[in-house]
Short mmCIF file of C-alpha atoms in Angstrom, two decimals:
data_model
loop_
_atom_site.label_atom_id
_atom_site.label_comp_id
_atom_site.label_asym_id
_atom_site.label_seq_id
_atom_site.Cartn_x
_atom_site.Cartn_y
_atom_site.Cartn_z
CA UNK S 148 6.04 9.40 10.98
CA UNK S 149 9.82 9.38 11.44
CA UNK S 150 9.93 5.64 10.65
CA UNK S 151 8.14 6.12 7.34
CA UNK S 152 10.31 9.14 6.48
CA UNK S 153 13.49 7.16 7.16
CA UNK S 154 12.13 4.19 5.22
CA UNK S 155 11.40 6.32 2.14
CA UNK S 156 14.79 8.03 2.24
CA UNK S 157 16.46 4.62 2.42
CA UNK S 158 14.30 3.22 -0.41
CA UNK S 159 15.23 6.03 -2.82
CA UNK S 160 18.87 6.66 -1.84
CA UNK S 161 20.36 4.75 -4.79
CA UNK S 162 17.99 6.39 -7.26
CA UNK S 163 18.83 9.84 -5.83
CA UNK S 164 22.54 9.22 -6.18
CA UNK S 165 22.21 7.94 -9.76
CA UNK S 166 20.04 10.89 -10.86
CA UNK S 167 22.28 13.47 -9.13
CA UNK S 168 25.46 11.98 -10.59
CA UNK S 169 23.92 11.76 -14.08
CA UNK S 170 22.42 15.25 -14.20
CA UNK S 171 25.09 16.97 -12.10
CA UNK S 172 27.87 15.02 -13.81
CA UNK S 173 26.57 15.88 -17.27
CA UNK S 174 26.29 19.55 -16.33
CA UNK S 175 29.78 19.57 -14.80
CA UNK S 176 31.27 17.92 -17.89
CA UNK S 177 29.63 20.52 -20.13
CA UNK S 178 31.08 23.29 -17.95
CA UNK S 179 34.55 21.72 -18.26
CA UNK S 180 34.14 21.60 -22.04
CA UNK S 181 33.48 25.35 -22.12
CA UNK S 182 37.14 26.45 -22.15
CA UNK S 183 37.85 24.20 -25.13
CA UNK S 184 34.80 25.48 -26.98
CA UNK S 185 35.09 29.14 -25.99
CA UNK S 186 36.89 30.22 -29.14
CA UNK S 187 34.46 28.55 -31.52
CA UNK S 188 31.56 29.80 -29.37
CA UNK S 189 32.68 33.38 -29.93
CA UNK S 190 32.29 32.88 -33.66
CA UNK S 191 28.92 31.19 -33.25
CA UNK S 192 27.48 33.48 -30.58
CA UNK S 193 26.35 36.16 -33.00
CA UNK S 194 24.64 33.62 -35.26
CA UNK S 195 22.90 31.95 -32.29
CA UNK S 196 21.71 35.32 -31.00
CA UNK S 197 20.14 36.26 -34.33
CA UNK S 198 17.96 33.21 -34.86
CA UNK S 199 14.77 35.03 -33.93
CA UNK S 200 12.20 33.05 -31.99
CA UNK S 201 14.57 30.10 -31.55
CA UNK S 202 17.13 32.37 -29.86
CA UNK S 203 14.37 33.82 -27.66
CA UNK S 204 13.11 30.40 -26.66
CA UNK S 205 16.53 29.24 -25.51
CA UNK S 206 17.60 32.60 -24.09
CA UNK S 207 20.43 33.09 -26.57
CA UNK S 208 19.16 36.54 -27.54
CA UNK S 209 19.64 37.73 -23.93
CA UNK S 210 23.03 36.24 -23.15
CA UNK S 211 26.08 35.42 -25.21
CA UNK S 212 27.01 31.75 -25.15
CA UNK S 213 30.60 32.84 -25.54
CA UNK S 214 30.59 33.78 -21.83
CA UNK S 215 30.37 31.21 -19.04
CA UNK S 216 27.19 32.86 -17.74
CA UNK S 217 25.54 32.64 -21.15
CA UNK S 218 26.83 29.12 -21.73
CA UNK S 219 25.59 28.07 -18.27
CA UNK S 220 22.15 29.63 -18.90
CA UNK S 221 21.62 27.95 -22.26
CA UNK S 222 23.36 24.58 -21.89
CA UNK S 223 23.50 23.73 -18.18
CA UNK S 224 20.17 25.50 -17.66
CA UNK S 225 18.46 23.11 -20.08
CA UNK S 226 20.15 20.00 -18.66
CA UNK S 227 19.41 20.95 -15.05
CA UNK S 228 15.84 22.12 -15.72
CA UNK S 229 14.82 18.98 -17.58
CA UNK S 230 16.86 16.54 -15.48
CA UNK S 231 15.70 18.05 -12.20
CA UNK S 232 12.06 18.22 -13.28
CA UNK S 233 12.12 14.60 -14.43
CA UNK S 234 13.74 13.47 -11.18
CA UNK S 235 11.11 15.34 -9.13
CA UNK S 236 8.32 13.79 -11.20
CA UNK S 237 9.67 10.24 -10.98
CA UNK S 238 10.23 10.39 -7.22
CA UNK S 239 6.80 11.82 -6.42
CA UNK S 240 4.68 10.01 -9.03
CA UNK S 241 4.98 6.64 -7.27
CA UNK S 242 5.27 7.79 -3.68
CA UNK S 243 1.67 7.02 -2.67
CA UNK S 244 0.51 4.68 -5.45
CA UNK S 245 3.43 2.27 -4.91
CA UNK S 246 1.83 0.99 -1.69
CA UNK S 247 -1.22 -0.26 -3.59
CA UNK S 248 0.76 -1.22 -6.70
CA UNK S 249 3.18 -3.31 -4.64
CA UNK S 250 0.42 -4.63 -2.33
CA UNK S 251 2.21 -3.24 0.73
CA UNK S 252 -0.64 -0.91 1.75
CA UNK S 253 -2.21 -3.62 3.94
CA UNK S 254 1.05 -4.07 5.85
CA UNK S 255 1.80 -0.35 6.20
CA UNK S 256 -1.66 0.93 7.03
CA UNK S 257 -2.55 -1.84 9.45
CA UNK S 258 0.25 -0.42 11.60
CA UNK S 259 -0.84 2.30 14.04
CA UNK S 260 -0.05 5.32 11.90
CA UNK S 261 -2.53 7.95 10.76
CA UNK S 262 -2.85 8.17 6.99
CA UNK S 263 -2.43 11.94 7.13
CA UNK S 264 0.88 11.56 8.97
CA UNK S 265 2.04 8.91 6.48
CA UNK S 266 1.24 11.29 3.60
CA UNK S 267 3.18 14.10 5.29
CA UNK S 268 6.15 11.79 6.00
CA UNK S 269 6.22 10.78 2.35
CA UNK S 270 5.99 14.40 1.19
CA UNK S 271 8.84 15.38 3.52
CA UNK S 272 10.88 12.51 2.04
CA UNK S 273 10.21 13.86 -1.47
CA UNK S 274 11.23 17.39 -0.43
CA UNK S 275 14.40 16.13 1.24
CA UNK S 276 15.39 14.16 -1.84
CA UNK S 277 14.79 17.08 -4.18
CA UNK S 278 16.82 19.38 -1.94
CA UNK S 279 19.64 16.80 -1.72
CA UNK S 280 19.54 16.31 -5.49
CA UNK S 281 19.97 20.05 -6.03
CA UNK S 282 22.74 20.34 -3.44
CA UNK S 283 24.68 17.49 -5.10
CA UNK S 284 24.19 18.92 -8.59
CA UNK S 285 25.16 22.45 -7.56
CA UNK S 286 28.27 21.12 -5.79
CA UNK S 287 29.31 19.35 -9.00
CA UNK S 288 28.65 22.49 -11.09
CA UNK S 289 30.64 24.64 -8.64
CA UNK S 290 33.55 22.18 -8.65
CA UNK S 291 33.60 22.35 -12.44
CA UNK S 292 33.44 26.16 -12.43
CA UNK S 293 36.28 26.29 -9.88
CA UNK S 294 38.26 23.80 -11.97
CA UNK S 295 37.77 26.08 -14.96
CA UNK S 296 38.99 29.08 -12.95
CA UNK S 297 35.99 31.14 -14.04
CA UNK S 298 33.53 33.14 -11.95
CA UNK S 299 29.75 33.25 -11.81
CA UNK S 300 27.60 36.08 -10.43
CA UNK S 301 26.65 34.72 -7.01
CA UNK S 302 23.24 36.40 -6.57
CA UNK S 303 21.89 35.36 -9.96
CA UNK S 304 23.34 31.86 -9.56
CA UNK S 305 21.65 31.40 -6.16
CA UNK S 306 18.38 32.90 -7.42
CA UNK S 307 18.33 30.61 -10.45
CA UNK S 308 18.91 27.46 -8.39
CA UNK S 309 16.37 28.55 -5.78
CA UNK S 310 13.75 29.00 -8.50
CA UNK S 311 14.69 25.63 -9.98
CA UNK S 312 14.12 24.10 -6.55
CA UNK S 313 10.72 25.76 -6.30
CA UNK S 314 9.82 24.58 -9.81
CA UNK S 315 10.82 20.99 -9.00
CA UNK S 316 8.77 21.11 -5.80
CA UNK S 317 5.74 22.41 -7.71
CA UNK S 318 6.03 19.58 -10.26
CA UNK S 319 6.60 17.07 -7.46
CA UNK S 320 3.47 18.39 -5.71
CA UNK S 321 1.39 17.92 -8.86
CA UNK S 322 2.70 14.38 -9.39
CA UNK S 323 2.23 13.59 -5.68
CA UNK S 324 -1.44 14.60 -5.97
CA UNK S 325 -1.79 12.42 -9.09
CA UNK S 326 -0.22 9.56 -7.16
CA UNK S 327 -2.89 9.85 -4.44
CA UNK S 328 -5.60 9.12 -7.02
CA UNK S 329 -3.79 6.19 -8.67
CA UNK S 330 -3.80 2.53 -7.66
CA UNK S 331 -0.95 1.70 -10.08
CA UNK S 332 2.41 3.38 -10.59
CA UNK S 333 2.29 5.66 -13.61
CA UNK S 334 5.70 7.31 -14.00
CA UNK S 335 4.95 7.80 -17.72
CA UNK S 336 2.07 10.12 -16.86
CA UNK S 337 4.32 12.22 -14.64
CA UNK S 338 7.11 12.42 -17.23
CA UNK S 339 4.54 13.30 -19.88
CA UNK S 340 3.29 16.15 -17.69
CA UNK S 341 6.84 17.48 -17.25
CA UNK S 342 7.60 17.34 -20.98
CA UNK S 343 4.26 18.98 -21.82
CA UNK S 344 4.90 21.86 -19.42
CA UNK S 345 8.45 22.27 -20.78
CA UNK S 346 7.17 22.32 -24.36
CA UNK S 347 4.41 24.75 -23.35
CA UNK S 348 7.02 27.13 -21.90
CA UNK S 349 9.07 26.97 -25.12
CA UNK S 350 5.96 27.64 -27.22
CA UNK S 351 4.89 30.51 -24.98
CA UNK S 352 8.32 32.07 -25.53
CA UNK S 353 8.05 31.69 -29.31
CA UNK S 354 4.36 32.43 -29.99
CA UNK S 355 3.28 35.98 -29.11
CA UNK S 356 -0.36 34.85 -28.56
CA UNK S 357 0.75 32.56 -25.74
CA UNK S 358 3.24 34.90 -24.07
CA UNK S 359 0.61 36.31 -21.67
CA UNK S 360 -0.19 32.80 -20.49
CA UNK S 361 3.43 31.76 -20.00
CA UNK S 362 2.99 31.68 -16.23
CA UNK S 363 0.90 28.48 -16.39
CA UNK S 364 4.10 26.46 -16.75
CA UNK S 365 6.48 26.38 -13.78
CA UNK S 366 9.38 26.45 -16.26
CA UNK S 367 8.45 30.11 -16.91
CA UNK S 368 9.72 31.45 -13.58
CA UNK S 369 12.77 29.17 -13.39
CA UNK S 370 14.25 30.01 -16.79
CA UNK S 371 18.04 30.24 -16.60
CA UNK S 372 18.40 32.90 -19.31
CA UNK S 373 15.85 35.20 -17.62
CA UNK S 374 17.26 34.79 -14.12
CA UNK S 375 20.97 34.86 -15.01
CA UNK S 376 20.43 37.57 -17.61
CA UNK S 377 18.28 40.13 -15.84
CA UNK S 378 17.83 38.69 -12.37
CA UNK S 379 14.13 39.63 -12.56
CA UNK S 380 11.66 37.37 -10.79
CA UNK S 381 8.45 36.50 -12.65
CA UNK S 382 6.31 37.22 -9.60
CA UNK S 383 2.86 36.17 -10.85
CA UNK S 384 4.20 32.78 -11.97
CA UNK S 385 6.00 32.28 -8.67
CA UNK S 386 2.82 33.09 -6.71
CA UNK S 387 0.81 30.70 -8.89
CA UNK S 388 3.51 28.06 -8.41
CA UNK S 389 3.35 28.34 -4.61
CA UNK S 390 -0.47 28.12 -4.70
CA UNK S 391 -0.34 25.05 -6.98
CA UNK S 392 2.28 23.42 -4.73
CA UNK S 393 0.26 23.99 -1.54
CA UNK S 394 -3.00 23.00 -3.23
CA UNK S 395 -1.53 19.79 -4.65
CA UNK S 396 -0.09 18.62 -1.33
CA UNK S 397 -3.39 19.42 0.45
CA UNK S 398 -5.35 17.55 -2.26
CA UNK S 399 -3.08 14.49 -1.91
CA UNK S 400 -3.58 14.62 1.85
CA UNK S 401 -7.38 14.91 1.64
CA UNK S 402 -7.80 12.23 -1.03
CA UNK S 403 -5.46 9.67 0.51
CA UNK S 404 -6.87 10.04 4.03
CA UNK S 405 -10.32 8.90 2.90
CA UNK S 406 -9.30 6.52 0.16
CA UNK S 407 -10.35 2.85 0.14
CA UNK S 408 -7.00 1.13 -0.16
CA UNK S 409 -6.72 -1.64 -2.71
CA UNK S 410 -4.80 -4.73 -1.63
CA UNK G 56 -16.83 -11.50 29.70
CA UNK G 57 -16.48 -8.29 27.67
CA UNK G 58 -16.68 -8.10 23.90
CA UNK G 59 -13.41 -7.29 22.16
CA UNK G 60 -15.07 -6.88 18.75
CA UNK G 61 -18.58 -5.46 18.33
CA UNK G 62 -19.81 -5.05 14.76
CA UNK G 63 -23.28 -3.65 14.29
CA UNK G 64 -25.12 -3.52 10.95
CA UNK G 65 -21.92 -3.07 8.93
CA UNK G 66 -22.72 -2.15 5.32
CA UNK G 67 -20.12 -1.52 2.66
CA UNK G 68 -20.66 -1.29 -1.11
CA UNK G 69 -18.02 -0.75 -3.80
CA UNK G 70 -20.08 1.37 -6.15
CA UNK G 71 -22.28 -1.08 -8.04
CA UNK G 72 -20.42 -4.07 -6.59
CA UNK G 73 -21.64 -5.80 -3.47
CA UNK G 74 -19.48 -5.64 -0.38
CA UNK G 75 -21.21 -6.60 2.86
CA UNK G 76 -24.69 -5.81 4.08
CA UNK G 77 -26.06 -5.55 7.64
CA UNK G 78 -23.30 -7.64 9.21
CA UNK G 79 -23.49 -7.83 13.03
CA UNK G 80 -21.57 -10.01 15.45
CA UNK G 81 -19.50 -9.87 18.62
CA UNK G 82 -16.29 -11.59 19.66
CA UNK G 83 -15.68 -12.24 23.34
CA UNK G 84 -12.38 -11.65 25.08
CA UNK G 85 -10.19 -14.76 25.15
CA UNK G 86 -12.00 -16.40 22.24
CA UNK G 87 -10.47 -17.91 19.13
CA UNK G 88 -13.20 -16.86 16.75
CA UNK G 89 -13.54 -18.50 13.34
CA UNK G 90 -14.63 -16.46 10.34
CA UNK G 91 -15.80 -18.66 7.50
CA UNK G 92 -17.16 -18.18 4.04
CA UNK G 93 -16.44 -18.95 0.39
CA UNK G 94 -14.45 -16.57 -1.81
CA UNK G 95 -16.26 -13.27 -2.28
CA UNK G 96 -18.40 -13.80 0.83
CA UNK G 97 -17.26 -10.50 2.35
CA UNK G 98 -14.79 -11.74 4.97
CA UNK G 99 -11.91 -9.55 3.79
CA UNK G 100 -14.23 -6.53 3.40
CA UNK G 101 -15.33 -6.99 7.01
CA UNK G 102 -11.73 -7.34 8.23
CA UNK G 103 -10.52 -4.37 6.21
CA UNK G 104 -13.38 -2.27 7.59
CA UNK G 105 -12.36 -3.37 11.10
CA UNK G 106 -8.82 -2.11 10.46
CA UNK G 107 -9.90 1.18 8.91
CA UNK G 108 -8.35 0.31 5.54
CA UNK G 109 -11.67 1.06 3.84
CA UNK G 110 -14.54 3.39 4.72
CA UNK G 111 -17.97 1.86 5.22
CA UNK G 112 -21.34 3.42 4.44
CA UNK G 113 -23.38 2.32 7.46
CA UNK G 114 -23.10 0.58 10.80
CA UNK G 115 -20.47 0.74 13.49
CA UNK G 116 -17.38 -1.17 14.54
CA UNK G 117 -16.09 -1.06 18.10
CA UNK G 118 -12.85 -2.80 18.95
CA UNK G 119 -11.64 -2.99 22.54
CA UNK G 120 -14.50 -0.62 23.35
CA UNK G 121 -13.36 2.06 20.87
CA UNK G 122 -14.93 3.24 17.62
CA UNK G 123 -12.66 2.42 14.65
CA UNK G 124 -13.68 5.60 12.83
CA UNK G 125 -12.61 7.80 15.75
CA UNK G 126 -9.74 5.89 17.39
CA UNK G 127 -8.08 4.06 14.51
CA UNK G 128 -4.50 4.55 15.68
CA UNK G 129 -5.23 3.55 19.29
CA UNK G 130 -7.03 0.43 18.14
CA UNK G 131 -4.34 -0.59 15.64
CA UNK G 132 -1.65 -0.29 18.31
CA UNK G 133 -3.41 -3.17 20.13
CA UNK G 134 -4.01 -5.33 17.05
CA UNK G 135 -1.72 -7.80 15.35
CA UNK G 136 -2.89 -8.32 11.77
CA UNK G 137 -1.68 -10.63 9.08
CA UNK G 138 -3.26 -10.30 5.61
CA UNK G 139 -3.86 -13.29 3.36
CA UNK G 140 -1.40 -12.01 0.75
CA UNK G 141 1.47 -11.01 2.96
CA UNK G 142 3.56 -8.53 0.97
CA UNK G 143 6.50 -6.44 2.14
CA UNK G 144 8.98 -4.11 0.48
CA UNK G 145 11.07 -6.46 -1.72
CA UNK G 146 14.33 -4.56 -1.29
CA UNK G 147 14.30 -4.79 2.51
CA UNK G 148 15.79 -7.47 4.74
CA UNK G 149 13.53 -9.51 7.04
CA UNK G 150 15.04 -7.92 10.17
CA UNK G 151 14.41 -4.42 8.77
CA UNK G 152 10.73 -5.18 8.09
CA UNK G 153 10.29 -6.60 11.60
CA UNK G 154 12.07 -3.59 13.12
CA UNK G 155 10.01 -1.16 11.03
CA UNK G 156 6.76 -2.72 12.32
CA UNK G 157 8.06 -2.40 15.91
CA UNK G 158 9.38 1.15 15.41
CA UNK G 159 6.02 2.42 14.13
CA UNK G 160 4.50 1.04 17.35
CA UNK G 161 7.28 2.76 19.33
CA UNK G 162 7.97 -0.47 21.20
CA UNK G 163 11.12 -2.49 21.79
CA UNK G 164 10.00 -5.92 20.61
CA UNK G 165 13.44 -7.38 19.96
CA UNK G 166 13.25 -10.16 22.55
CA UNK G 167 9.80 -11.34 21.44
CA UNK G 168 10.76 -11.04 17.75
CA UNK G 169 13.87 -13.17 18.31
CA UNK G 170 11.83 -15.78 20.16
CA UNK G 171 9.24 -15.90 17.37
CA UNK G 172 11.88 -16.07 14.63
CA UNK G 173 13.53 -18.97 16.42
CA UNK G 174 10.28 -20.91 16.84
CA UNK G 175 9.11 -20.23 13.28
CA UNK G 176 12.60 -20.70 11.82
CA UNK G 177 12.74 -17.28 10.18
CA UNK G 178 16.09 -16.20 8.71
CA UNK G 179 16.30 -12.52 9.66
CA UNK G 180 19.17 -11.75 7.30
CA UNK G 181 17.37 -12.79 4.13
CA UNK G 182 15.98 -10.29 1.66
CA UNK G 183 12.19 -10.18 1.30
CA UNK G 184 12.50 -10.70 -2.47
CA UNK G 185 14.23 -14.05 -1.82
CA UNK G 186 11.40 -15.43 0.34
CA UNK G 187 8.73 -17.93 -0.68
CA UNK G 188 5.06 -17.31 0.17
CA UNK G 189 5.37 -19.52 3.25
CA UNK G 190 8.42 -17.66 4.53
CA UNK G 191 6.74 -14.30 3.87
CA UNK G 192 3.79 -15.57 5.92
CA UNK G 193 6.15 -16.41 8.77
CA UNK G 194 7.56 -12.87 8.68
CA UNK G 195 3.95 -11.63 8.72
CA UNK G 196 3.26 -13.74 11.81
CA UNK G 197 6.31 -12.28 13.58
CA UNK G 198 5.20 -8.72 12.69
CA UNK G 199 1.70 -9.45 13.98
CA UNK G 200 2.80 -11.10 17.23
CA UNK G 201 6.02 -9.38 18.33
CA UNK G 202 4.24 -6.57 20.21
CA UNK G 203 1.99 -9.02 22.08
CA UNK G 204 -1.30 -7.41 21.00
CA UNK G 205 -4.64 -7.79 22.75
CA UNK G 206 -6.33 -8.85 19.51
CA UNK G 207 -5.02 -10.93 16.63
CA UNK G 208 -6.69 -10.79 13.24
CA UNK G 209 -5.46 -13.40 10.78
CA UNK G 210 -6.70 -13.72 7.22
CA UNK G 211 -5.98 -17.22 5.91
CA UNK G 212 -2.83 -17.50 8.00
CA UNK G 213 -1.80 -21.07 7.23
CA UNK G 214 -1.93 -21.05 3.42
CA UNK G 215 1.62 -21.67 2.25
CA UNK G 216 2.84 -22.90 5.64
CA UNK G 217 4.10 -26.46 5.98
CA UNK G 218 2.25 -28.69 8.50
CA UNK G 219 4.97 -28.29 11.15
CA UNK G 220 4.76 -24.51 10.94
CA UNK G 221 0.96 -24.62 10.95
CA UNK G 222 1.11 -26.56 14.18
CA UNK G 223 3.67 -24.14 15.66
CA UNK G 224 1.50 -21.20 14.60
CA UNK G 225 -1.52 -22.58 16.47
CA UNK G 226 0.65 -23.39 19.48
CA UNK G 227 1.66 -19.73 19.57
CA UNK G 228 -1.95 -18.58 19.20
CA UNK G 229 -3.03 -20.79 22.09
CA UNK G 230 -0.20 -19.49 24.26
CA UNK G 231 -1.10 -15.84 23.61
CA UNK G 232 -4.81 -16.51 24.11
CA UNK G 233 -4.00 -18.26 27.41
CA UNK G 234 -2.31 -15.03 28.46
CA UNK G 235 -5.48 -13.04 27.71
CA UNK G 236 -5.36 -12.23 23.99
CA UNK G 237 -8.26 -12.75 21.59
CA UNK G 238 -7.97 -14.11 18.07
CA UNK G 239 -10.13 -13.76 14.98
CA UNK G 240 -9.27 -16.32 12.36
CA UNK G 241 -10.55 -16.04 8.81
CA UNK G 242 -9.95 -19.33 7.05
CA UNK G 243 -11.16 -21.80 4.45
CA UNK G 244 -9.72 -24.74 6.37
CA UNK G 245 -12.64 -26.25 8.28
CA UNK G 246 -10.49 -28.50 10.44
CA UNK G 247 -8.81 -25.37 11.85
CA UNK G 248 -12.23 -24.08 12.92
CA UNK G 249 -13.10 -27.43 14.47
CA UNK G 250 -9.78 -27.89 16.24
CA UNK G 251 -9.06 -24.39 17.49
CA UNK G 252 -12.17 -22.16 17.50
CA UNK G 253 -14.86 -21.87 20.16
CA UNK G 254 -17.25 -19.68 18.18
CA UNK G 255 -17.61 -18.98 14.51
CA UNK G 256 -19.40 -16.72 12.04
CA UNK G 257 -20.33 -17.86 8.55
CA UNK G 258 -20.60 -15.36 5.70
CA UNK G 259 -22.11 -15.82 2.26
CA UNK G 260 -22.67 -13.29 -0.54
CA UNK G 261 -22.00 -10.33 1.71
CA UNK G 262 -24.36 -11.42 4.45
CA UNK G 263 -23.88 -13.11 7.77
CA UNK G 264 -25.54 -16.54 7.73
CA UNK G 265 -25.02 -17.45 11.36
CA UNK G 266 -22.91 -16.85 14.46
CA UNK G 267 -22.78 -19.61 16.99
CA UNK G 268 -20.47 -21.91 18.90
CA UNK G 269 -18.70 -24.48 16.77
CA UNK G 270 -20.27 -27.16 18.99
CA UNK G 271 -23.82 -25.94 18.21
CA UNK G 272 -23.18 -25.54 14.50
CA UNK G 273 -21.75 -29.04 14.17
CA UNK G 274 -24.54 -30.52 16.34
CA UNK G 275 -27.14 -31.78 13.88
CA UNK G 276 -29.33 -34.82 13.49
CA UNK G 277 -28.82 -34.79 9.72
CA UNK G 278 -27.48 -38.06 8.31
CA UNK G 279 -25.88 -39.03 5.08
CA UNK G 280 -27.75 -41.93 3.49
CA UNK G 281 -25.97 -44.04 0.87
CA UNK G 282 -27.92 -46.88 -0.65
CA UNK G 283 -27.88 -49.33 -3.53
CA UNK G 284 -31.40 -49.71 -4.98
CA UNK G 285 -32.31 -51.47 -8.22
CA UNK G 286 -28.61 -51.59 -9.09
CA UNK G 287 -28.31 -47.80 -8.72
CA UNK G 288 -26.17 -46.00 -6.14
CA UNK G 289 -28.02 -43.16 -4.41
CA UNK G 290 -26.61 -40.64 -1.97
CA UNK G 291 -28.62 -38.15 0.16
CA UNK G 292 -28.48 -36.02 3.23
CA UNK G 293 -31.50 -36.65 5.42
CA UNK G 294 -32.69 -34.30 8.16
CA UNK G 295 -35.85 -35.20 10.07
CA UNK G 296 -37.53 -38.07 11.91
CA UNK G 297 -35.47 -41.23 11.59
CA UNK G 298 -38.55 -43.47 12.11
CA UNK G 299 -40.12 -41.98 8.99
CA UNK G 300 -36.90 -42.66 7.10
CA UNK G 301 -36.90 -46.31 8.19
CA UNK G 302 -40.58 -46.74 7.26
CA UNK G 303 -40.04 -45.28 3.81
CA UNK G 304 -36.91 -47.36 3.20
CA UNK G 305 -38.81 -50.50 4.20
CA UNK G 306 -40.95 -50.09 1.09
CA UNK G 307 -37.99 -50.42 -1.27
CA UNK G 308 -35.88 -53.31 -2.48
CA UNK G 309 -32.53 -52.23 -1.09
CA UNK G 310 -29.37 -54.23 -1.82
CA UNK G 311 -27.07 -52.22 0.46
CA UNK G 312 -27.38 -49.25 2.81
CA UNK G 313 -25.10 -47.02 4.89
CA UNK G 314 -26.41 -44.30 7.22
CA UNK G 315 -23.64 -42.13 8.73
CA UNK G 316 -22.96 -38.84 10.53
CA UNK G 317 -22.24 -35.79 8.36
CA UNK G 318 -18.60 -34.81 8.09
CA UNK G 319 -17.58 -31.34 9.29
CA UNK G 320 -17.04 -30.31 5.66
CA UNK G 321 -20.59 -31.32 4.75
CA UNK G 322 -22.05 -29.37 7.65
CA UNK G 323 -20.28 -26.20 6.58
CA UNK G 324 -21.01 -26.81 2.93
CA UNK G 325 -24.67 -26.76 3.93
CA UNK G 326 -24.13 -23.10 4.81
CA UNK G 327 -21.85 -22.31 1.88
CA UNK G 328 -24.11 -23.57 -0.88
CA UNK G 329 -27.61 -24.81 -1.39
CA UNK G 330 -27.04 -28.52 -0.93
CA UNK G 331 -29.40 -31.43 -1.17
CA UNK G 332 -30.31 -31.21 2.53
CA UNK G 333 -33.92 -32.33 2.93
CA UNK G 334 -36.45 -31.58 5.60
CA UNK G 335 -37.91 -35.04 5.64
CA UNK G 336 -37.30 -38.01 3.46
CA UNK G 337 -37.32 -37.24 -0.21
CA UNK G 338 -35.94 -40.06 -2.31
#
């Protein structure tokens, strides 16, 4: 199990670094731009806050983008949410299917390792990478905030990034389960799922008819404006997210253990 | 002598597609066992069922006395397997793949791996993506042999290997078998069966046609008859009483005749396809 875990970490280390530097770097650069834009933001903040449903969808009605907290929630929140979700989807979508797609399943599973243990090793590798990705991104954001000489409310900041981590794990779990059913790598399917759930969350924030069903999308409980604005946790969505995460990993485990491997 | 492989009534279907049906055979300890059959005969399905890579619907497989469905990990720790299409992770180096295979087995195989790499001329510092099929096969052989397993399972091991390496591969097999290992060799190369195997099984269309010693299978009184009659060349396989053949031939105006033993290829082709083998003379 340890051998497979180490192998997966090694296989994805470059990809992890590239994604973390791109998403974290982009976020950090936006933070550094804030001081230069602060004055013009003050003039625009009122307009942005009074754009009705659009302002609601992007959280600009709750927080002023003229403050670092508001700017972080609307700008960095979007970059980190989408970038992190896409990274989680890409890493997990191929984790199991790549063995059949690359014809390595015969080599790997003719070695004395239980399929269940291999699945768990691969899931642990996904979790480790997502955690590392978030640590690297947060470090870059904090360096930028320190460089700016501004302050962020610690509790809300930690809560937001914890919920982002949970959301990425839930999406990774879903894509991991999809990967167990596939014989070919389908990263497009995973990215499509992420974008659909993101769009669904935006729609649920704009359309009153959908607002009661907002919790279906994991983006609902990891929204930067909600968490940095009020600090309230969307409990029902979080509970559903944990159930979906556990269910997805169990499904991947059950399916892959009994699967006829293609060579 | 105990049986290392015992397959009883193995049946595997892929939905509507045929896999294998009612396959039963045993392989004795210390044997180099040939596994023959044309493409799609069910050889790979049988091997993959033996390794637990696919689930089968009926029958049982016992390897080294253990049931594959209950003791898969234990069994695989004593098997060295090389698939026909040997594929590894393209971004890895040869030495990393070899070490990974040893690490999963929790064994220090460095000395044996070095010996094998030297004999097979494997460059351990090369990247997998830079290797040809033959060199990937050699890495596969090292991965299958480095832990000195009790049972080797090779699926078309020599395709892509040059003649020198083929010879070295069989030298290694014979050395390990001499030390007590058993080998199952799935191949299309009939001369390999003749030269190295004691017993063989022949598969066709998902069914087992026969299991016997290579000596018994190749022992036949069938003859190939080539003759020139009325200006026409004719070519037959005859199986039956030679006196009857001579009497029948005596009634024809024959310009030239050659009666010879069947080649090994022809004997196996008799099993592979419906050939013109006759029970009795039938010109």
